[in-house]
């Protein structure tokens, strides 16, 4: 056999050995071509070599092919195992979700210990505060001018940011408010900014109030009883602790008829249950102005109202919101 034939046979056997050694491994065609080229370069036989030398080079080439296969196979196996055992990247934790205003904050609150200021928090983020019944009534009547509610935009835990479209979100004021609910009927308000004026307000829930809450403390002195015959004696913001209803009465405009709001879910300044006009008779009766009411048709009708400044005691007449002849006690809030 000629030297050329020996080289051709050696190439064929080397390729066959290399393919057998790498069978079943993740080896690409490019890897195989590269190995074949390198091995055949080493196995090229010079004319002066004899058959023994060529056989030795052939045996060395087969061994080299096996070693190369092991190297490639080991690398491929490591890659497969690494891909299979690599720990999965954990999915990012979902952002916490919460209602803009938690249910335990929704309602009407008053400053502690003896302020006449009221705060009202609505589920949709509107916040209203006032110390007069007229502002309370204007807040219920319109979102413009005196008594307009502000709106919370976002919340992170107990830190709230005012919506930028409201007065509280202007450049010259802190645009954040921290509201911490301390218990079923207690909350603390502080500024949400570390700069500027710092203050702390302690609030007590007025309506709706939890079953475990005690009686509200009077904010005004108790005076001698007198029958109400003029509108000024009826004006004020009042709460009936037995029914958790809030009754606000006042003159929105000078000389106008008395406006009233009756609400039992703590959002009477922005979304009152009942609203209308009242008249006070010379006999002490209080009746609605026909056609002025909103809501389910009910309106306060009192045959007699007795004021002690700190409280009102009303006796209900027919076709009103309360059973005929029943009495209600209202505690003055402001």
Tab-separated table of N, CA and C in Angstrom, residues 49-171:
chain	number	residue	atom	x	y	z
A	49	UNK	N	9.003	8.191	7.177
A	49	UNK	CA	8.514	7.340	8.254
A	49	UNK	C	8.145	5.978	7.721
A	50	UNK	N	8.346	4.985	8.522
A	50	UNK	CA	7.961	3.628	8.152
A	50	UNK	C	6.590	3.292	8.655
A	51	UNK	N	6.190	2.036	8.378
A	51	UNK	CA	4.851	1.608	8.776
A	51	UNK	C	4.699	1.579	10.279
A	52	UNK	N	5.786	1.204	10.968
A	52	UNK	CA	5.701	1.136	12.442
A	52	UNK	C	5.438	2.521	13.006
A	53	UNK	N	6.188	3.470	12.457
A	53	UNK	CA	5.979	4.845	12.945
A	53	UNK	C	4.575	5.318	12.642
A	54	UNK	N	4.119	4.992	11.380
A	54	UNK	CA	2.766	5.424	11.030
A	54	UNK	C	1.719	4.770	11.909
A	55	UNK	N	1.913	3.450	12.240
A	55	UNK	CA	0.949	2.783	13.128
A	55	UNK	C	0.943	3.447	14.500
A	56	UNK	N	2.147	3.804	14.984
A	56	UNK	CA	2.196	4.475	16.290
A	56	UNK	C	1.448	5.799	16.272
A	57	UNK	N	1.619	6.525	15.153
A	57	UNK	CA	0.907	7.786	15.056
A	57	UNK	C	-0.599	7.555	14.951
A	58	UNK	N	-0.985	6.488	14.277
A	58	UNK	CA	-2.418	6.136	14.198
A	58	UNK	C	-2.964	5.829	15.573
A	59	UNK	N	-2.249	5.029	16.374
A	59	UNK	CA	-2.746	4.694	17.715
A	59	UNK	C	-2.807	5.952	18.587
A	60	UNK	N	-1.793	6.812	18.409
A	60	UNK	CA	-1.824	8.067	19.184
A	60	UNK	C	-3.004	8.933	18.771
A	61	UNK	N	-3.309	8.935	17.496
A	61	UNK	CA	-4.442	9.735	17.010
A	61	UNK	C	-5.762	9.245	17.547
A	62	UNK	N	-5.939	7.893	17.603
A	62	UNK	CA	-7.173	7.343	18.173
A	62	UNK	C	-7.304	7.754	19.620
A	63	UNK	N	-6.192	7.666	20.367
A	63	UNK	CA	-6.226	8.068	21.783
A	63	UNK	C	-6.554	9.545	21.911
A	64	UNK	N	-5.933	10.348	21.027
A	64	UNK	CA	-6.217	11.784	21.076
A	64	UNK	C	-7.673	12.069	20.781
A	65	UNK	N	-8.259	11.333	19.841
A	65	UNK	CA	-9.677	11.515	19.533
A	65	UNK	C	-10.536	11.199	20.731
A	66	UNK	N	-10.181	10.110	21.431
A	66	UNK	CA	-10.952	9.747	22.627
A	66	UNK	C	-10.844	10.817	23.694
A	67	UNK	N	-9.604	11.344	23.902
A	67	UNK	CA	-9.413	12.398	24.899
A	67	UNK	C	-10.208	13.639	24.519
A	68	UNK	N	-10.136	14.007	23.240
A	68	UNK	CA	-10.902	15.174	22.796
A	68	UNK	C	-12.378	14.987	23.018
A	69	UNK	N	-12.864	13.767	22.755
A	69	UNK	CA	-14.279	13.488	22.975
A	69	UNK	C	-14.647	13.627	24.432
A	70	UNK	N	-13.776	13.139	25.313
A	70	UNK	CA	-14.042	13.247	26.745
A	70	UNK	C	-14.109	14.710	27.171
A	71	UNK	N	-13.157	15.499	26.646
A	71	UNK	CA	-13.150	16.921	26.989
A	71	UNK	C	-14.435	17.601	26.529
A	72	UNK	N	-14.781	17.336	25.240
A	72	UNK	CA	-16.009	17.930	24.721
A	72	UNK	C	-17.239	17.424	25.470
A	73	UNK	N	-17.242	16.109	25.710
A	73	UNK	CA	-18.386	15.529	26.417
A	73	UNK	C	-18.513	16.072	27.810
A	74	UNK	N	-17.388	16.231	28.515
A	74	UNK	CA	-17.449	16.792	29.870
A	74	UNK	C	-17.960	18.209	29.873
A	75	UNK	N	-17.469	19.006	28.887
A	75	UNK	CA	-17.947	20.394	28.810
A	75	UNK	C	-19.428	20.446	28.508
A	76	UNK	N	-19.866	19.580	27.579
A	76	UNK	CA	-21.292	19.566	27.231
A	76	UNK	C	-22.141	19.113	28.402
A	77	UNK	N	-21.650	18.069	29.127
A	77	UNK	CA	-22.407	17.578	30.276
A	77	UNK	C	-22.490	18.634	31.369
A	78	UNK	N	-21.369	19.371	31.592
A	78	UNK	CA	-21.412	20.445	32.611
A	78	UNK	C	-22.424	21.510	32.236
A	79	UNK	N	-22.451	21.827	30.923
A	79	UNK	CA	-23.393	22.858	30.478
A	79	UNK	C	-24.826	22.420	30.702
A	80	UNK	N	-25.126	21.144	30.352
A	80	UNK	CA	-26.484	20.639	30.527
A	80	UNK	C	-26.857	20.628	32.003
A	81	UNK	N	-25.961	20.087	32.843
A	81	UNK	CA	-26.261	20.013	34.280
A	81	UNK	C	-26.394	21.396	34.888
A	82	UNK	N	-25.517	22.313	34.430
A	82	UNK	CA	-25.587	23.670	34.977
A	82	UNK	C	-26.917	24.327	34.628
A	83	UNK	N	-27.358	24.123	33.384
A	83	UNK	CA	-28.638	24.713	32.982
A	83	UNK	C	-29.792	24.092	33.748
A	84	UNK	N	-29.670	22.778	34.080
A	84	UNK	CA	-30.773	22.097	34.766
A	84	UNK	C	-30.820	22.440	36.243
A	85	UNK	N	-29.640	22.661	36.849
A	85	UNK	CA	-29.600	22.865	38.296
A	85	UNK	C	-29.489	24.333	38.686
A	86	UNK	N	-29.322	25.242	37.732
A	86	UNK	CA	-29.212	26.656	38.080
A	86	UNK	C	-30.493	27.109	38.771
A	87	UNK	N	-30.358	27.768	39.899
A	87	UNK	CA	-31.565	28.199	40.626
A	87	UNK	C	-32.365	29.201	39.816
A	88	UNK	N	-33.669	29.032	39.870
A	88	UNK	CA	-34.553	29.944	39.138
A	88	UNK	C	-34.502	31.323	39.782
A	89	UNK	N	-34.496	32.342	38.964
A	89	UNK	CA	-34.504	33.706	39.477
A	89	UNK	C	-35.890	33.997	40.048
A	90	UNK	N	-35.964	34.335	41.340
A	90	UNK	CA	-37.289	34.560	41.936
A	90	UNK	C	-37.983	35.753	41.304
A	91	UNK	N	-39.278	35.618	41.156
A	91	UNK	CA	-40.077	36.715	40.606
A	91	UNK	C	-40.114	37.862	41.604
A	92	UNK	N	-40.106	39.088	41.137
A	92	UNK	CA	-40.163	40.216	42.066
A	92	UNK	C	-41.438	40.186	42.890
A	93	UNK	N	-41.300	40.555	44.156
A	93	UNK	CA	-42.464	40.564	45.042
A	93	UNK	C	-43.486	41.576	44.540
A	94	UNK	N	-44.760	41.207	44.537
A	94	UNK	CA	-45.774	42.159	44.069
A	94	UNK	C	-45.848	43.370	44.986
A	95	UNK	N	-46.095	44.509	44.396
A	95	UNK	CA	-46.230	45.733	45.187
A	95	UNK	C	-47.443	45.624	46.104
A	96	UNK	N	-47.327	46.104	47.363
A	96	UNK	CA	-48.474	46.019	48.267
A	96	UNK	C	-49.639	46.833	47.742
A	97	UNK	N	-50.819	46.314	47.932
A	97	UNK	CA	-52.027	47.016	47.495
A	97	UNK	C	-52.896	47.294	48.712
A	98	UNK	N	-53.515	48.427	48.702
A	98	UNK	CA	-54.418	48.792	49.786
A	98	UNK	C	-55.403	49.838	49.272
A	99	UNK	N	-56.554	49.941	49.909
A	99	UNK	CA	-57.494	50.990	49.497
A	99	UNK	C	-56.901	52.352	49.790
A	100	UNK	N	-57.279	53.350	48.984
A	100	UNK	CA	-56.750	54.690	49.187
A	100	UNK	C	-57.033	55.177	50.607
A	101	UNK	N	-58.248	54.980	51.058
A	101	UNK	CA	-58.611	55.325	52.437
A	101	UNK	C	-59.157	54.060	53.089
A	102	UNK	N	-58.499	53.539	54.129
A	102	UNK	CA	-58.968	52.290	54.737
A	102	UNK	C	-60.329	52.472	55.385
A	103	UNK	N	-61.126	51.407	55.436
A	103	UNK	CA	-62.480	51.523	56.008
A	103	UNK	C	-62.482	52.047	57.431
A	104	UNK	N	-61.451	51.705	58.203
A	104	UNK	CA	-61.434	52.147	59.595
A	104	UNK	C	-61.185	53.647	59.743
A	105	UNK	N	-60.835	54.316	58.647
A	105	UNK	CA	-60.634	55.769	58.696
A	105	UNK	C	-61.833	56.533	58.148
A	106	UNK	N	-62.630	55.885	57.315
A	106	UNK	CA	-63.767	56.563	56.689
A	106	UNK	C	-64.772	56.991	57.762
A	107	UNK	N	-65.171	58.255	57.711
A	107	UNK	CA	-66.167	58.743	58.663
A	107	UNK	C	-65.858	60.148	59.129
A	108	UNK	N	-66.624	60.583	60.121
A	108	UNK	CA	-66.484	61.927	60.689
A	108	UNK	C	-65.747	61.832	62.020
A	109	UNK	N	-64.728	62.697	62.199
A	109	UNK	CA	-63.882	62.703	63.393
A	109	UNK	C	-63.844	64.117	63.971
A	110	UNK	N	-63.522	64.223	65.262
A	110	UNK	CA	-63.347	65.527	65.882
A	110	UNK	C	-61.980	65.591	66.565
A	111	UNK	N	-61.424	66.815	66.595
A	111	UNK	CA	-60.145	67.013	67.275
A	111	UNK	C	-60.286	66.761	68.769
A	112	UNK	N	-59.228	66.213	69.348
A	112	UNK	CA	-59.179	66.034	70.783
A	112	UNK	C	-58.159	67.007	71.379
A	113	UNK	N	-58.356	67.504	72.611
A	113	UNK	CA	-59.427	67.081	73.512
A	113	UNK	C	-60.684	67.944	73.468
A	114	UNK	N	-60.588	69.211	73.034
A	114	UNK	CA	-61.771	70.062	73.176
A	114	UNK	C	-61.951	71.024	72.005
A	115	UNK	N	-61.374	70.712	70.845
A	115	UNK	CA	-61.506	71.598	69.696
A	115	UNK	C	-62.841	71.371	69.001
A	116	UNK	N	-63.327	72.422	68.309
A	116	UNK	CA	-64.572	72.310	67.554
A	116	UNK	C	-64.332	71.859	66.114
A	117	UNK	N	-63.057	71.585	65.736
A	117	UNK	CA	-62.758	71.188	64.365
A	117	UNK	C	-63.183	69.751	64.106
A	118	UNK	N	-63.811	69.570	62.954
A	118	UNK	CA	-64.228	68.246	62.503
A	118	UNK	C	-63.449	67.866	61.255
A	119	UNK	N	-63.134	66.578	61.141
A	119	UNK	CA	-62.468	66.033	59.956
A	119	UNK	C	-63.341	64.929	59.388
A	120	UNK	N	-63.488	64.951	58.071
A	120	UNK	CA	-64.291	63.925	57.400
A	120	UNK	C	-63.450	63.270	56.302
A	121	UNK	N	-63.343	61.945	56.359
A	121	UNK	CA	-62.576	61.180	55.376
A	121	UNK	C	-63.541	60.302	54.577
A	122	UNK	N	-63.519	60.457	53.252
A	122	UNK	CA	-64.372	59.655	52.381
A	122	UNK	C	-63.554	58.549	51.732
A	123	UNK	N	-64.221	57.480	51.345
A	123	UNK	CA	-63.533	56.327	50.756
A	123	UNK	C	-62.827	56.683	49.450
A	124	UNK	N	-63.322	57.695	48.727
A	124	UNK	CA	-62.723	58.058	47.444
A	124	UNK	C	-61.563	59.035	47.576
A	125	UNK	N	-61.159	59.360	48.816
A	125	UNK	CA	-59.993	60.208	49.025
A	125	UNK	C	-60.294	61.644	49.381
A	126	UNK	N	-61.562	62.042	49.373
A	126	UNK	CA	-61.878	63.420	49.740
A	126	UNK	C	-61.749	63.605	51.255
A	127	UNK	N	-61.138	64.717	51.627
A	127	UNK	CA	-60.926	65.041	53.040
A	127	UNK	C	-61.485	66.433	53.280
A	128	UNK	N	-62.322	66.550	54.308
A	128	UNK	CA	-62.965	67.818	54.611
A	128	UNK	C	-62.739	68.127	56.079
A	129	UNK	N	-62.399	69.378	56.380
A	129	UNK	CA	-62.298	69.768	57.793
A	129	UNK	C	-62.857	71.174	57.974
A	130	UNK	N	-63.546	71.373	59.080
A	130	UNK	CA	-64.213	72.641	59.360
A	130	UNK	C	-64.502	72.753	60.846
A	131	UNK	N	-64.724	73.969	61.279
A	131	UNK	CA	-65.136	74.177	62.667
A	131	UNK	C	-66.478	74.906	62.753
A	132	UNK	N	-67.213	74.980	61.628
A	132	UNK	CA	-68.527	75.629	61.631
A	132	UNK	C	-69.529	74.787	60.850
A	133	UNK	N	-70.802	74.840	61.217
A	133	UNK	CA	-71.814	74.108	60.447
A	133	UNK	C	-72.004	74.681	59.053
A	134	UNK	N	-71.782	76.002	58.874
A	134	UNK	CA	-71.974	76.615	57.564
A	134	UNK	C	-70.959	76.054	56.565
A	135	UNK	N	-69.696	75.943	56.979
A	135	UNK	CA	-68.690	75.364	56.082
A	135	UNK	C	-69.008	73.905	55.785
A	136	UNK	N	-69.504	73.188	56.788
A	136	UNK	CA	-69.917	71.797	56.572
A	136	UNK	C	-71.011	71.731	55.515
A	137	UNK	N	-71.985	72.636	55.617
A	137	UNK	CA	-73.087	72.650	54.658
A	137	UNK	C	-72.616	73.084	53.276
A	138	UNK	N	-71.692	74.020	53.205
A	138	UNK	CA	-71.163	74.449	51.912
A	138	UNK	C	-70.338	73.336	51.273
A	139	UNK	N	-69.643	72.567	52.100
A	139	UNK	CA	-68.900	71.440	51.559
A	139	UNK	C	-69.825	70.427	50.923
A	140	UNK	N	-70.992	70.261	51.513
A	140	UNK	CA	-71.980	69.347	50.955
A	140	UNK	C	-72.629	69.927	49.711
A	141	UNK	N	-72.681	71.246	49.634
A	141	UNK	CA	-73.397	71.898	48.535
A	141	UNK	C	-72.534	72.068	47.301
A	142	UNK	N	-71.260	72.387	47.481
A	142	UNK	CA	-70.400	72.678	46.331
A	142	UNK	C	-68.968	72.331	46.666
A	143	UNK	N	-68.210	71.992	45.634
A	143	UNK	CA	-66.780	71.691	45.809
A	143	UNK	C	-65.926	72.923	45.561
A	144	UNK	N	-66.525	74.106	45.479
A	144	UNK	CA	-65.781	75.335	45.226
A	144	UNK	C	-65.968	76.281	46.404
A	145	UNK	N	-64.960	77.136	46.584
A	145	UNK	CA	-65.064	78.170	47.588
A	145	UNK	C	-64.843	77.653	48.996
A	146	UNK	N	-65.366	78.368	49.964
A	146	UNK	CA	-65.158	78.049	51.374
A	146	UNK	C	-65.703	76.656	51.694
A	147	UNK	N	-64.919	75.892	52.388
A	147	UNK	CA	-65.368	74.566	52.786
A	147	UNK	C	-65.153	73.499	51.744
A	148	UNK	N	-64.382	73.799	50.670
A	148	UNK	CA	-64.179	72.798	49.623
A	148	UNK	C	-63.333	71.648	50.162
A	149	UNK	N	-63.720	70.403	49.876
A	149	UNK	CA	-62.913	69.265	50.324
A	149	UNK	C	-61.627	69.172	49.526
A	150	UNK	N	-60.582	68.667	50.166
A	150	UNK	CA	-59.336	68.358	49.483
A	150	UNK	C	-59.354	66.883	49.116
A	151	UNK	N	-58.424	66.495	48.253
A	151	UNK	CA	-58.430	65.117	47.756
A	151	UNK	C	-57.061	64.492	47.911
A	152	UNK	N	-57.041	63.291	48.469
A	152	UNK	CA	-55.810	62.516	48.559
A	152	UNK	C	-55.576	61.816	47.222
A	153	UNK	N	-54.307	61.795	46.773
A	153	UNK	CA	-53.993	61.194	45.490
A	153	UNK	C	-53.427	59.792	45.589
A	154	UNK	N	-52.453	59.590	46.502
A	154	UNK	CA	-51.805	58.286	46.651
A	154	UNK	C	-51.579	57.983	48.118
A	155	UNK	N	-51.280	56.706	48.372
A	155	UNK	CA	-51.044	56.268	49.743
A	155	UNK	C	-49.957	55.207	49.762
A	156	UNK	N	-49.034	55.324	50.716
A	156	UNK	CA	-48.040	54.292	51.004
A	156	UNK	C	-48.061	54.057	52.505
A	157	UNK	N	-48.732	52.988	52.922
A	157	UNK	CA	-48.876	52.747	54.360
A	157	UNK	C	-49.737	53.827	54.976
A	158	UNK	N	-49.188	54.566	55.955
A	158	UNK	CA	-49.954	55.654	56.577
A	158	UNK	C	-49.519	57.025	56.059
A	159	UNK	N	-48.738	57.044	54.962
A	159	UNK	CA	-48.312	58.298	54.354
A	159	UNK	C	-49.156	58.569	53.108
A	160	UNK	N	-49.845	59.699	53.106
A	160	UNK	CA	-50.738	60.067	52.017
A	160	UNK	C	-50.187	61.311	51.308
A	161	UNK	N	-50.371	61.351	49.999
A	161	UNK	CA	-49.970	62.519	49.216
A	161	UNK	C	-51.216	63.176	48.652
A	162	UNK	N	-51.308	64.492	48.859
A	162	UNK	CA	-52.449	65.220	48.322
A	162	UNK	C	-52.403	65.225	46.806
A	163	UNK	N	-53.553	65.160	46.174
A	163	UNK	CA	-53.623	65.315	44.724
A	163	UNK	C	-53.165	66.723	44.362
A	164	UNK	N	-52.375	66.847	43.284
A	164	UNK	CA	-51.785	68.138	42.949
A	164	UNK	C	-52.804	69.151	42.468
A	165	UNK	N	-53.996	68.710	42.146
A	165	UNK	CA	-55.026	69.638	41.675
A	165	UNK	C	-55.725	70.345	42.825
A	166	UNK	N	-55.410	69.964	44.062
A	166	UNK	CA	-56.094	70.570	45.202
A	166	UNK	C	-55.223	71.631	45.847
A	167	UNK	N	-55.857	72.455	46.645
A	167	UNK	CA	-55.163	73.544	47.309
A	167	UNK	C	-54.026	73.049	48.187
A	168	UNK	N	-54.221	71.868	48.798
A	168	UNK	CA	-53.208	71.353	49.706
A	168	UNK	C	-51.966	70.875	48.982
A	169	UNK	N	-52.024	70.715	47.672
A	169	UNK	CA	-50.873	70.243	46.927
A	169	UNK	C	-50.082	71.361	46.277
A	170	UNK	N	-50.288	72.601	46.687
A	170	UNK	CA	-49.593	73.719	46.069
A	170	UNK	C	-48.130	73.731	46.490
A	171	UNK	N	-47.341	74.541	45.812
A	171	UNK	CA	-45.904	74.539	46.023
A	171	UNK	C	-45.508	75.045	47.404
